[in-house]
Coordinates of C-alpha atoms and ligand atoms in Angstrom, one line a residue:
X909 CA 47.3 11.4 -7.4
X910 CA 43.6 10.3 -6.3
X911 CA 41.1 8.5 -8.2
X912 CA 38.7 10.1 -10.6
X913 CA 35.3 10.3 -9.0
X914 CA 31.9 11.0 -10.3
X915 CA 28.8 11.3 -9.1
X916 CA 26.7 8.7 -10.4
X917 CA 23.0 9.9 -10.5
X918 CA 21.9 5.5 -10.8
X919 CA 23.8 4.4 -7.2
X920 CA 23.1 8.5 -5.8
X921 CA 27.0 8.2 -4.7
X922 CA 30.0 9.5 -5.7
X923 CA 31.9 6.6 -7.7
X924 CA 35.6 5.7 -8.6
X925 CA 36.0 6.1 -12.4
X926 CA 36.8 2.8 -14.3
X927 CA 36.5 3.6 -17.9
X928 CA 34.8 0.4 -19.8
X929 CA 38.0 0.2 -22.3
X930 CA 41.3 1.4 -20.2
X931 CA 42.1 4.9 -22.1
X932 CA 38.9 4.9 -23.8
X933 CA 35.9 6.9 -22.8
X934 CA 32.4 7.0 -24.2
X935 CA 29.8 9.7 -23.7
X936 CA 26.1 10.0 -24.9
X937 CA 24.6 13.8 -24.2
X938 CA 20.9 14.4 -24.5
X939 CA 21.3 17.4 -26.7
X940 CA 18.9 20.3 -28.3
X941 CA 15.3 19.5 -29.2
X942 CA 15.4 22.2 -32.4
X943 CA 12.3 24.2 -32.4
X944 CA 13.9 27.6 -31.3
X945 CA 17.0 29.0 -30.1
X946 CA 18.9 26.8 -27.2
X947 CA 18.7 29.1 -24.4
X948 CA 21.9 29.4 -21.9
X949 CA 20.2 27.1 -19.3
X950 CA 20.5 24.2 -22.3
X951 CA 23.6 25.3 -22.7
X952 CA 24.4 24.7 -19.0
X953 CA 23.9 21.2 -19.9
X954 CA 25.8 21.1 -22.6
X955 CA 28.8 22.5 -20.9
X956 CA 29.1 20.2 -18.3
X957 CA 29.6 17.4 -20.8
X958 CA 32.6 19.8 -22.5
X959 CA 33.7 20.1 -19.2
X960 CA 33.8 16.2 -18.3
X961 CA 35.1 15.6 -21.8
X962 CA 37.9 18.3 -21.8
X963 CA 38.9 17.0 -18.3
X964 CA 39.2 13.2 -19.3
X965 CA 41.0 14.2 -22.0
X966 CA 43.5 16.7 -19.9
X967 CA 43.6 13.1 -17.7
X968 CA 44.6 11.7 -21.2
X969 CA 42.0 9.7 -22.2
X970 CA 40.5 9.2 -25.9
X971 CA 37.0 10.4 -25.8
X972 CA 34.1 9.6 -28.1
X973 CA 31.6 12.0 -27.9
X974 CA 27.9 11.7 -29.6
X975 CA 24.9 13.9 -28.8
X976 CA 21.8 13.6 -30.4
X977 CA 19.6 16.5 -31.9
X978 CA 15.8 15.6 -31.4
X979 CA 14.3 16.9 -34.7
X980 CA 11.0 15.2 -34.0
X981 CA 8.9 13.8 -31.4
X982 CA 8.8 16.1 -28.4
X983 CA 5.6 16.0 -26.7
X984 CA 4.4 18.8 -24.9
X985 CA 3.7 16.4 -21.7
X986 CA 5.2 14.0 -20.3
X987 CA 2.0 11.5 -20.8
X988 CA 3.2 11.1 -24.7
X989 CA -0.1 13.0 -25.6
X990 CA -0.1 16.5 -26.4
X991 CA 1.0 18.5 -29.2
X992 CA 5.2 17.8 -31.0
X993 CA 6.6 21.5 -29.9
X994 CA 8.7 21.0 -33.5
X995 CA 5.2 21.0 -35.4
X996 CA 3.6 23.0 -33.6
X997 CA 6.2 25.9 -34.8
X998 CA 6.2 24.7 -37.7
X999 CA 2.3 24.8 -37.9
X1000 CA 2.6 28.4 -36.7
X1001 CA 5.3 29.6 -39.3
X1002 CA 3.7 27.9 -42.0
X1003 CA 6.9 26.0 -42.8
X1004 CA 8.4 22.5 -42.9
X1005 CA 9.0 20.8 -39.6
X1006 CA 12.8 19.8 -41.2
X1007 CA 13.1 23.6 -42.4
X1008 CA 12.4 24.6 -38.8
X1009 CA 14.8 21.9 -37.2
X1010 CA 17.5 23.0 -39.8
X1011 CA 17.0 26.3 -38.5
X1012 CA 17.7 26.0 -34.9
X1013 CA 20.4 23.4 -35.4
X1014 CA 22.2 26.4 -37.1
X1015 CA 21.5 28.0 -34.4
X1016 CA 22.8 25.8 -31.6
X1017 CA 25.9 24.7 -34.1
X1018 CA 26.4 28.5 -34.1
X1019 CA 26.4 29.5 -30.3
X1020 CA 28.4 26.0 -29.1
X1021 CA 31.2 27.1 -31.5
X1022 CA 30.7 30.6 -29.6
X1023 CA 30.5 29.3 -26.5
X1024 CA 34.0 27.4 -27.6
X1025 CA 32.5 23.5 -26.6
X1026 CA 34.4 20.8 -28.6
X1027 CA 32.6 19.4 -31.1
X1028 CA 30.7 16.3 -30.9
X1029 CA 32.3 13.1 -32.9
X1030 CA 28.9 13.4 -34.0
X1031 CA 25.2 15.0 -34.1
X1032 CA 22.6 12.3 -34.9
X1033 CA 19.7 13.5 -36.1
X1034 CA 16.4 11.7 -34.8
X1035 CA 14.5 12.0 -38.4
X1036 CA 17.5 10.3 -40.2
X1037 CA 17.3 7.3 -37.7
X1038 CA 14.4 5.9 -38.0
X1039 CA 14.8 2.1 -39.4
X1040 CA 17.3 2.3 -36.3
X1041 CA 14.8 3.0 -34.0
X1042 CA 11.9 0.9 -35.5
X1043 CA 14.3 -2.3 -35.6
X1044 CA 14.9 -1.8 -31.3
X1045 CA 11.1 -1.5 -31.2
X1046 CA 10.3 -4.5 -32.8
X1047 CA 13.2 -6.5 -30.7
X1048 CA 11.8 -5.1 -27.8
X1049 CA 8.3 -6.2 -28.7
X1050 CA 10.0 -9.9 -29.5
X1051 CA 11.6 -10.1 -26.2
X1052 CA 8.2 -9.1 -24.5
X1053 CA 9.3 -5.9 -23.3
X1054 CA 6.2 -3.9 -25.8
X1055 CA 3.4 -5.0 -27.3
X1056 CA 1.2 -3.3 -30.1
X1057 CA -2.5 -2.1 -29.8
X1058 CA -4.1 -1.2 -33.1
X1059 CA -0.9 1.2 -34.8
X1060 CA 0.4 2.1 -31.3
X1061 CA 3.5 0.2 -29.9
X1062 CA 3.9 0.4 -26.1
X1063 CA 6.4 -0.5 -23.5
X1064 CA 5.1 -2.7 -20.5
X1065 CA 7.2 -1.5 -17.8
X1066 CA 6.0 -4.1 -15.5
X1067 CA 8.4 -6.6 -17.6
X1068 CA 11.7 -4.5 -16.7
X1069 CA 12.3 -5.2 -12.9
X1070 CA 14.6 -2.1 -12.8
X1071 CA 12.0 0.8 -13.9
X1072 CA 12.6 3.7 -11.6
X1073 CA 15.6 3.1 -10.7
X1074 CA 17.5 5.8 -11.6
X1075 CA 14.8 8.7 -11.1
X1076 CA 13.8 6.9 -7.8
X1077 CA 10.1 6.6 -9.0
X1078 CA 9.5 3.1 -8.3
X1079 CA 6.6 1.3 -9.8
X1080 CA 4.5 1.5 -6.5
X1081 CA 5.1 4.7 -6.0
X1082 CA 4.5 5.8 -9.2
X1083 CA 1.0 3.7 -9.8
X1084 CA 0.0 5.3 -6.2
X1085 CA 0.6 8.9 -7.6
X1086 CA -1.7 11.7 -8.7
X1087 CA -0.3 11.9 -11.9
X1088 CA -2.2 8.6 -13.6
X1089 CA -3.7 9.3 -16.9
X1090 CA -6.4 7.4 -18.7
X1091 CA -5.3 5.5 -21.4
X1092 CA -8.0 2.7 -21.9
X1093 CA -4.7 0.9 -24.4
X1094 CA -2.2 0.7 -21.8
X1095 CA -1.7 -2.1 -19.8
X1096 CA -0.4 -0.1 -17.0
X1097 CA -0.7 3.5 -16.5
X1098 CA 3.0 4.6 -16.6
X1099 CA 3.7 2.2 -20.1
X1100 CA 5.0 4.8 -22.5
X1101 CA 4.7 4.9 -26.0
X1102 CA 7.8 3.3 -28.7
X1103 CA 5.3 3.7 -31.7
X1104 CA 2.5 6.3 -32.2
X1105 CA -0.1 6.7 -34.6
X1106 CA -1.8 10.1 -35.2
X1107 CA -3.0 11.0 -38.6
X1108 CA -2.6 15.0 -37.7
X1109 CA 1.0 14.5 -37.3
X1110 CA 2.6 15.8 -40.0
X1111 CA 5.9 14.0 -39.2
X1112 CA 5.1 10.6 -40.3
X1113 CA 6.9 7.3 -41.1
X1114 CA 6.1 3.5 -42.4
X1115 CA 6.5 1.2 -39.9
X1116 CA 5.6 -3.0 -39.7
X1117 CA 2.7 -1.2 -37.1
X1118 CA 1.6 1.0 -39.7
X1119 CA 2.4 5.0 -40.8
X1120 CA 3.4 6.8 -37.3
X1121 CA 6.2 7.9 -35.3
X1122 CA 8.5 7.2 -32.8
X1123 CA 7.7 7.8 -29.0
X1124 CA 9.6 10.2 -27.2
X1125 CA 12.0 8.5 -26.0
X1126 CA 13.6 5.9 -28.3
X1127 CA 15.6 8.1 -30.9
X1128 CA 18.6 8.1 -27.5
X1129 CA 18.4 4.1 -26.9
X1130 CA 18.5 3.5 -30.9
X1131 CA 21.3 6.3 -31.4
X1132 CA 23.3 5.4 -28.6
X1133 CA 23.9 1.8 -29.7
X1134 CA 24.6 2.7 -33.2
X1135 CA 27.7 5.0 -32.6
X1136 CA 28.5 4.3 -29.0
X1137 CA 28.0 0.3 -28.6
X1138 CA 25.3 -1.3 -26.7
X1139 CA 27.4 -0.3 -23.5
X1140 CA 29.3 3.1 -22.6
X1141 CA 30.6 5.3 -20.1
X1142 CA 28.7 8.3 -19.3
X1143 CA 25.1 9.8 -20.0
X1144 CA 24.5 13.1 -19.6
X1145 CA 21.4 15.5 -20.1
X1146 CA 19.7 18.3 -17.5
X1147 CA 18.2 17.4 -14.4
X1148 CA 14.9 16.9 -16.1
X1149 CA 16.0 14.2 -18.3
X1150 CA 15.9 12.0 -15.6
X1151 CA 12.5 11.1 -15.6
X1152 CA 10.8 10.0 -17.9
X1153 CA 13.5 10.1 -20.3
X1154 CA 16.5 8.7 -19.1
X1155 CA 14.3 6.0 -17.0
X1156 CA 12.4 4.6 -20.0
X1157 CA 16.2 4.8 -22.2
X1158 CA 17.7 2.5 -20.1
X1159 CA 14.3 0.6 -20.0
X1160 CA 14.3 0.3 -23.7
X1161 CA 18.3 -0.3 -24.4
X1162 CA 19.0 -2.5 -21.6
X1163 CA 15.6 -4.6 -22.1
X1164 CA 16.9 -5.0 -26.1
X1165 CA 20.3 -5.7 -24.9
X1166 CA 19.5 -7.7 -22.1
X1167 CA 23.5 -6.1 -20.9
X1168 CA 23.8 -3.2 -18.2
X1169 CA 24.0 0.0 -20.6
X1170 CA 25.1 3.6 -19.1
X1171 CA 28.0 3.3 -16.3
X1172 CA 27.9 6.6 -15.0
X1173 CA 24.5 8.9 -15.1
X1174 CA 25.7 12.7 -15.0
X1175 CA 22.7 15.2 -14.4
X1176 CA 23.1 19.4 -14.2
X1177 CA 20.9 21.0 -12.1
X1178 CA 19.2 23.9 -13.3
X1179 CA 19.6 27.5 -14.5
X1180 CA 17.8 29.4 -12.7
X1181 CA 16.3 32.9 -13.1
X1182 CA 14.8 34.3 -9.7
X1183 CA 14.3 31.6 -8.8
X1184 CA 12.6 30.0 -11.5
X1185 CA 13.8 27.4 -14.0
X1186 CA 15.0 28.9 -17.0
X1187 CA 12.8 27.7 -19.9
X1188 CA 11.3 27.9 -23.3
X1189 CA 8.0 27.2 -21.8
X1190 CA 7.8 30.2 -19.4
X1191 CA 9.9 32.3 -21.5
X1192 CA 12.3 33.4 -19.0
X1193 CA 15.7 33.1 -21.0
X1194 CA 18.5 34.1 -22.7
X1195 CA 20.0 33.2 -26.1
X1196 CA 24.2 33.6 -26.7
X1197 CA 23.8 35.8 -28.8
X1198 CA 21.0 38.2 -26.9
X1199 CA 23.9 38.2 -24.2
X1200 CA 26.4 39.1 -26.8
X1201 CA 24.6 41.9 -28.1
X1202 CA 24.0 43.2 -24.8
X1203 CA 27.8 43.5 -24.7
X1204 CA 29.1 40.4 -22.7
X1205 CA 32.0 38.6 -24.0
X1206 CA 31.3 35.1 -25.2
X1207 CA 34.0 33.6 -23.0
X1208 CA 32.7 35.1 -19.9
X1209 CA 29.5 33.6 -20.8
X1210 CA 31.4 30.2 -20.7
X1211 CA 33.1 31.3 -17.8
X1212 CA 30.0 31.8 -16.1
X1213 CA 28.5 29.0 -16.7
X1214 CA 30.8 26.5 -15.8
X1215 CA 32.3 28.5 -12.6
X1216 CA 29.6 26.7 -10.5
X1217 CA 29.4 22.8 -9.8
X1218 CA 26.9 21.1 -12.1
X1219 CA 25.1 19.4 -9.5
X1220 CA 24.1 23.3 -7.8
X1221 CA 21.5 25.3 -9.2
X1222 CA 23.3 28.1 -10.6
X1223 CA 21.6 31.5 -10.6
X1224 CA 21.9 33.5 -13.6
X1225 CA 22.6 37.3 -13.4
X1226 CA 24.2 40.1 -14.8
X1227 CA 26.4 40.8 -11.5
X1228 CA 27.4 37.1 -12.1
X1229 CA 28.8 37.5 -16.0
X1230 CA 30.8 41.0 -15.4
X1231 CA 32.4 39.1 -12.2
X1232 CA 34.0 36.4 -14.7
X1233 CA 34.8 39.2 -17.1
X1234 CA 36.9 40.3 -14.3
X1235 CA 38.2 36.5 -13.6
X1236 CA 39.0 36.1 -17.3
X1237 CA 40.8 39.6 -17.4
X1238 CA 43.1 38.5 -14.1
X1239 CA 44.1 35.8 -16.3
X1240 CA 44.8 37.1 -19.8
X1241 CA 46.1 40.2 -18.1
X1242 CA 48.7 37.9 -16.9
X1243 CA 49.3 36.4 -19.9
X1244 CA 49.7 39.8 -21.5
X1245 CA 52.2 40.6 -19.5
X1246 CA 54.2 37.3 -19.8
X1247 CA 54.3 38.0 -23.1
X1248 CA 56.0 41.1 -22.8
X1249 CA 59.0 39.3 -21.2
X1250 CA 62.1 40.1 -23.4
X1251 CA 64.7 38.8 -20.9
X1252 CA 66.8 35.8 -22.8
X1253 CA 67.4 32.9 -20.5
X1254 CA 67.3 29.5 -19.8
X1255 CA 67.8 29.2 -16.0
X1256 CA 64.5 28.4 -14.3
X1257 CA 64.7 29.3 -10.6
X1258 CA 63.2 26.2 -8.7
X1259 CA 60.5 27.7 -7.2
X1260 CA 58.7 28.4 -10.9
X1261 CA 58.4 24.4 -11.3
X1262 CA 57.3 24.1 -7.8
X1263 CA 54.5 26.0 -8.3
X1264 CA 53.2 25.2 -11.5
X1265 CA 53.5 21.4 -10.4
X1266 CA 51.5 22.3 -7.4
X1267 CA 48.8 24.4 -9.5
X1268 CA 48.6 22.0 -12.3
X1269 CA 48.3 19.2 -9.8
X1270 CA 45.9 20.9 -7.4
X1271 CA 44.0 21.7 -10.7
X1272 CA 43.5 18.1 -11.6
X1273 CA 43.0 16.6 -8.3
X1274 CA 40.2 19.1 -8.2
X1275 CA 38.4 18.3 -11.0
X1276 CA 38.8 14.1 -10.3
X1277 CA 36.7 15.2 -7.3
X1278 CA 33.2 15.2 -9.2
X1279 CA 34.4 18.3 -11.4
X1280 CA 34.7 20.1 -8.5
X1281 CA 34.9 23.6 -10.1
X1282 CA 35.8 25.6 -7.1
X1283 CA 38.7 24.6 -6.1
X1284 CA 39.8 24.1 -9.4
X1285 CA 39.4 28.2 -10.0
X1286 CA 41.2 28.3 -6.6
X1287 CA 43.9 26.6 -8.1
X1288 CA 44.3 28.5 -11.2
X1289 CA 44.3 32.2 -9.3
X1290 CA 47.1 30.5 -7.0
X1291 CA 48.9 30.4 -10.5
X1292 CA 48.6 33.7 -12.1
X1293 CA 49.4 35.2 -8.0
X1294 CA 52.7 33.1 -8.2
X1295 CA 53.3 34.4 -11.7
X1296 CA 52.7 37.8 -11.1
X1297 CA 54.7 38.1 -7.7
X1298 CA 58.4 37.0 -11.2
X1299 CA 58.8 40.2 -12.0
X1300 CA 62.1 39.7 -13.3
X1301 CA 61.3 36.3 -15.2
X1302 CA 63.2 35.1 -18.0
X1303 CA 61.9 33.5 -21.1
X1304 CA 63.0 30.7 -20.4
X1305 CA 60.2 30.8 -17.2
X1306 CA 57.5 32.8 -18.8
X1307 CA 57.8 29.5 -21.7
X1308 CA 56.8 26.7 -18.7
X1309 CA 53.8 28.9 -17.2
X1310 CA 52.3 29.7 -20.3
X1311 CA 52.3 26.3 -21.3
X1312 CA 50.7 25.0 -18.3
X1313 CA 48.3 28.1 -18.2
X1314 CA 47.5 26.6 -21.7
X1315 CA 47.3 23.1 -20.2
X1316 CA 44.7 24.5 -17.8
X1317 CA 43.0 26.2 -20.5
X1318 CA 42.4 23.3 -22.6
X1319 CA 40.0 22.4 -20.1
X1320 CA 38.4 25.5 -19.3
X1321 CA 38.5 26.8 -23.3
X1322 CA 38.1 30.4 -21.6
X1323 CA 41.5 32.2 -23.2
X1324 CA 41.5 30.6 -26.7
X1325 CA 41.8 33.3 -29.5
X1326 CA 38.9 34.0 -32.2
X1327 CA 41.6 32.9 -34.4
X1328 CA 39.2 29.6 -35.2
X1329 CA 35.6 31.5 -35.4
X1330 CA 33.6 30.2 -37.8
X1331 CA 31.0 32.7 -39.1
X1332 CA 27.5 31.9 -39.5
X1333 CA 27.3 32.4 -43.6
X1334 CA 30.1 29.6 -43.3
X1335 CA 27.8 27.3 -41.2
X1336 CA 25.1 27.9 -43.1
X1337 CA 26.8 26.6 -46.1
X1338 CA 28.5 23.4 -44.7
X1339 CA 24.6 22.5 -42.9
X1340 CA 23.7 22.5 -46.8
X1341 CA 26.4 20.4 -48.1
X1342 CA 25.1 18.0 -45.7
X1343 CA 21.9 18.5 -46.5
X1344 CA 23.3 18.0 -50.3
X1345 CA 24.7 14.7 -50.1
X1346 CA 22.1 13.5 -48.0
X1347 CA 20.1 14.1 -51.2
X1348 CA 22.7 12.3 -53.3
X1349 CA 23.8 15.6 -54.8
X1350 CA 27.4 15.4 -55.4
X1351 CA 28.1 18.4 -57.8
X1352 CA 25.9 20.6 -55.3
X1353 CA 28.2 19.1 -52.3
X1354 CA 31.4 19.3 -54.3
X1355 CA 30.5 23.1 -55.6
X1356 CA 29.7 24.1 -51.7
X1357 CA 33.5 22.6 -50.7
X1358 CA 35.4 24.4 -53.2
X1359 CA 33.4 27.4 -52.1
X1360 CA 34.1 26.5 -48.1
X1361 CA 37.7 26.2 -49.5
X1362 CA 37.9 29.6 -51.2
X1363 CA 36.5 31.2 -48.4
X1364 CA 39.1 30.0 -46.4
X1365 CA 37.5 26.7 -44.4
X1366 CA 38.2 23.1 -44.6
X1367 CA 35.2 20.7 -44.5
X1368 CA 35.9 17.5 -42.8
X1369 CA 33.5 14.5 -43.1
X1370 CA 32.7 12.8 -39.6
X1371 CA 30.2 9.6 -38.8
X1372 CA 26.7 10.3 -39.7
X1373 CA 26.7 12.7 -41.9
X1374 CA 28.4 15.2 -39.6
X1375 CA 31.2 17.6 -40.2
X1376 CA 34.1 19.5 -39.0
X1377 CA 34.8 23.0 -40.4
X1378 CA 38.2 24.8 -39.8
X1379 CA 39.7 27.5 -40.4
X1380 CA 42.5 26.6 -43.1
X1381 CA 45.6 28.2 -41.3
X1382 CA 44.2 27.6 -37.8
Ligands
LIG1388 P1 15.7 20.5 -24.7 O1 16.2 21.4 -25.9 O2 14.5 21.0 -24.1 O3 15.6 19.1 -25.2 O4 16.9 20.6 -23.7 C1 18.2 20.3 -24.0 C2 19.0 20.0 -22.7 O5 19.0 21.2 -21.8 C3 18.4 18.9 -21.9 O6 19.5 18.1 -21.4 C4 17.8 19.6 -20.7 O7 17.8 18.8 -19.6 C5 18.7 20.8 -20.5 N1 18.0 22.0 -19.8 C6 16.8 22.5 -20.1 N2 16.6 23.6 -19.3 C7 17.7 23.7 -18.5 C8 18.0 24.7 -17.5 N3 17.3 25.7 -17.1 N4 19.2 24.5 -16.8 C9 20.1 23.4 -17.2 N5 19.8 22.5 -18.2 C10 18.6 22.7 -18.8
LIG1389 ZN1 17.9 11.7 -24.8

């Protein structure tokens, strides 16, 4: 059995895995900024962590998982000027920038349960962490990473010898660039903001700098550290999370730490539609559901998406999603017919072991090769080809290769049943039992559980306010 390796997007080389803790692993995902529906190029993102996660597990570790929703303070450019895309919908609908946020986290809680990714340990939500992110702001100012003009709080990234790093923009390069904008405050041109003040904001907070908000980047740094630990294993986000984000996060948590902070960087390349990024901004995408209506199966949308290594552009078409209908159907269609087996016995002819070992191993050795998709596929077809060629299996046999088609499967989740679907009224409900106690209303939280519970769903509290919801008998 061979290492686990990983590309590491920090060293730009493919890495041994050493977990921190031995069995232990930690992960941070950039997740969903909320102010529409995540579109399946998010959700490409998103996957590749389920991936990595399910994976370490199937290798037996204990993951923690934690990815954050951004419920406030995306700018619309990179320069932290521009308008926050949240309030800017909000603006438009006439609404509450929370109402809004609510909104969409439905509907991103709704299509990762139908896209069947493991829930998070937990979701932190930026709005609910700000004394979090105000108390790393004022320790970085105090260790003379930021200092404060007027109400604003920036971050001098002259003082943090490592800026750029990761992304590859290095200081000199960057100050030599085109893309230098005038702000007479900063120090230097690529500071960022921690701490802004803008009266037309309609997101605001106290602060020891005054009423404002956080910059764009903090909520991860302060979120991270408070259900992760100052250091963890991985980080993952899209390709465009690199920079500016993920440079000025490890700016901001390893200048407050003063310890190294992220041990493996994971980036996915992009979705792309002819060519083209898929985005909100150019309008060029495709919800879960608007692919479900269309007629696609949810799990072929998975399927799909994952089918291609995370660190290729993977092109999005029609063609692409029947072709892992068809995949998905080879599979279940010989899982179908396993099932049909009615032949008592408990003699397993030696060359059913042989090939299960060799498909299960092949699998993992596969995937400990930078999730190397591919050949992991390869190695499942191999499987069902073996299984099909027993025609006259026993039970006996058809029990060991379901089992390790179900071993398989817990890493690609593309066969599980819609035993465990949890409908969107049912979400709805448990986002406002949340919602509920965070206001300190019991009776309104208890009333919604024995309601969940009549219904048929179990309500499970997690870390920070989050929550799991089964189905009872599942
Ligand atoms: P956002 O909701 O814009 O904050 O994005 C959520 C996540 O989706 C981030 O990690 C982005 O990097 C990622 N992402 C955005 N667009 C794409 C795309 N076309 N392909 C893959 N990942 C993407
Ligand atoms: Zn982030």
């Amino acid at each position: 059995m061979s290492q686990i390796r990983f590309y590491n997007t920090y060293s730009k080389q493919v890495e041994p895995f050493e977990p921190l803790q031995a069995g232990k692993v930690k992960i941070y995902s950039c997740g969903p900024t909320v102010y529409s529906h995540p579109h399946i190029g998010n959700f490409r993102s998103f996957l590749m962590a389920d991936l990595l996660k399910r994976f370490l597990e199937f290798k037996g570790f204990t993951v923690s998982h934690v990815m954050n929703i951004t419920d406030v303070g995306h700018l619309l450019d990179d320069a932290d000027e521009g308008v926050d895309k949240l309030e800017e919908v909000a603006r438009k609908e006439k609404k509450d920038p929370l109402e809004i946020a609510k909104f969409y986290t439905d509907s991103f809680m709704t299509a990762s349960k139908m896209l069947n990714i493991k829930p998070a340990d937990s979701y932190p939500r930026a709005t609910e962490h700000i004394p979090e992110m105000i108390d790393m702001v004022q320790s970085l100012i105090d260790k003379g990473h930021a200092y404060v003009v007027g109400n604003n709080v920036y971050y001098d990234v002259t003082t943090f010898k490592d800026y750029g790093r990761l992304s590859g923009n290095m200081l000199d390069d960057l100050n030599a660039g085109a893309r230098i904008e005038v702000n007479a405050e900063k120090k230097n041109p690529q500071d960022f903001a921690l701490w802004k003040h803008d009266p037309r904001h309609i997101q605001q907070w106290d602060s020891p700098w005054g009423r404002g908000f956080p910059g764009w980047h903090i909520e991860c740094s302060a979120m991270s550290t408070k259900y992760l630990g100052e250091q963890f294993d991985f980080h993952t986000g899209g390709e465009d999370n690199i920079f500016p984000h993920h440079e000025c996060e490890i700016a901001q948590s390893e200048g407050a730490s003063g310890k190294k902070w992220v041990r493996y960087w994971m980036h996915t390349r992009f979705l792309m539609v002819d060519g083209e990024k898929m985005s909100k901004s150019k309008g060029n995408l495709y919800t879960i559901q608007e692919l479900v209506d269309k007629g696609f199966k949810k799990n072929a949308i998975r399927y799909a998406l994952i089918s291609s290594h995370y660190r290729q552009n993977y092109n999005f078409t029609f063609d692409g999603l029947k072709a892992a209908e068809q995949a998905i159907d080879k599979i279940s269609q010989c899982v179908f017919l396993l099932r049909q087996v009615t032949a008592e016995g408990d003699a397993v002819r030696d060359e059913v072991p042989a090939f299960i070992e060799k498909a299960i191993n092949d699998f993992g050795e596969a995937l400990s090769d930078d999730l190397n998709i591919s050949k992991a596929l390869a190695a499942v077809f191999e499987l069902v080809k073996d299984a099909n060629k027993l025609t006259d299996a026993n039970t006996a046999e058809v029990k060991v290769i379901l089992d390790a088609i179900e071993r398989i499967d817990s890493v690609l989740g593309v066969l599980e049943t819609s035993a465990d679907e949890i409908p969107p009224e049912i979400m709805s409900l448990a986002e406002e039992r949340r919602t509920a106690k965070l206001a300190k209303n019991w009776t309104r939280a208890d009333e919604i559980r024995n309601e969940l519970t009549a219904k048929g769903f179990v309500v499970e509290d997690m870390p920070g306010h989050d929550y799991r919801i089964k189905c009872r008998d599942a």
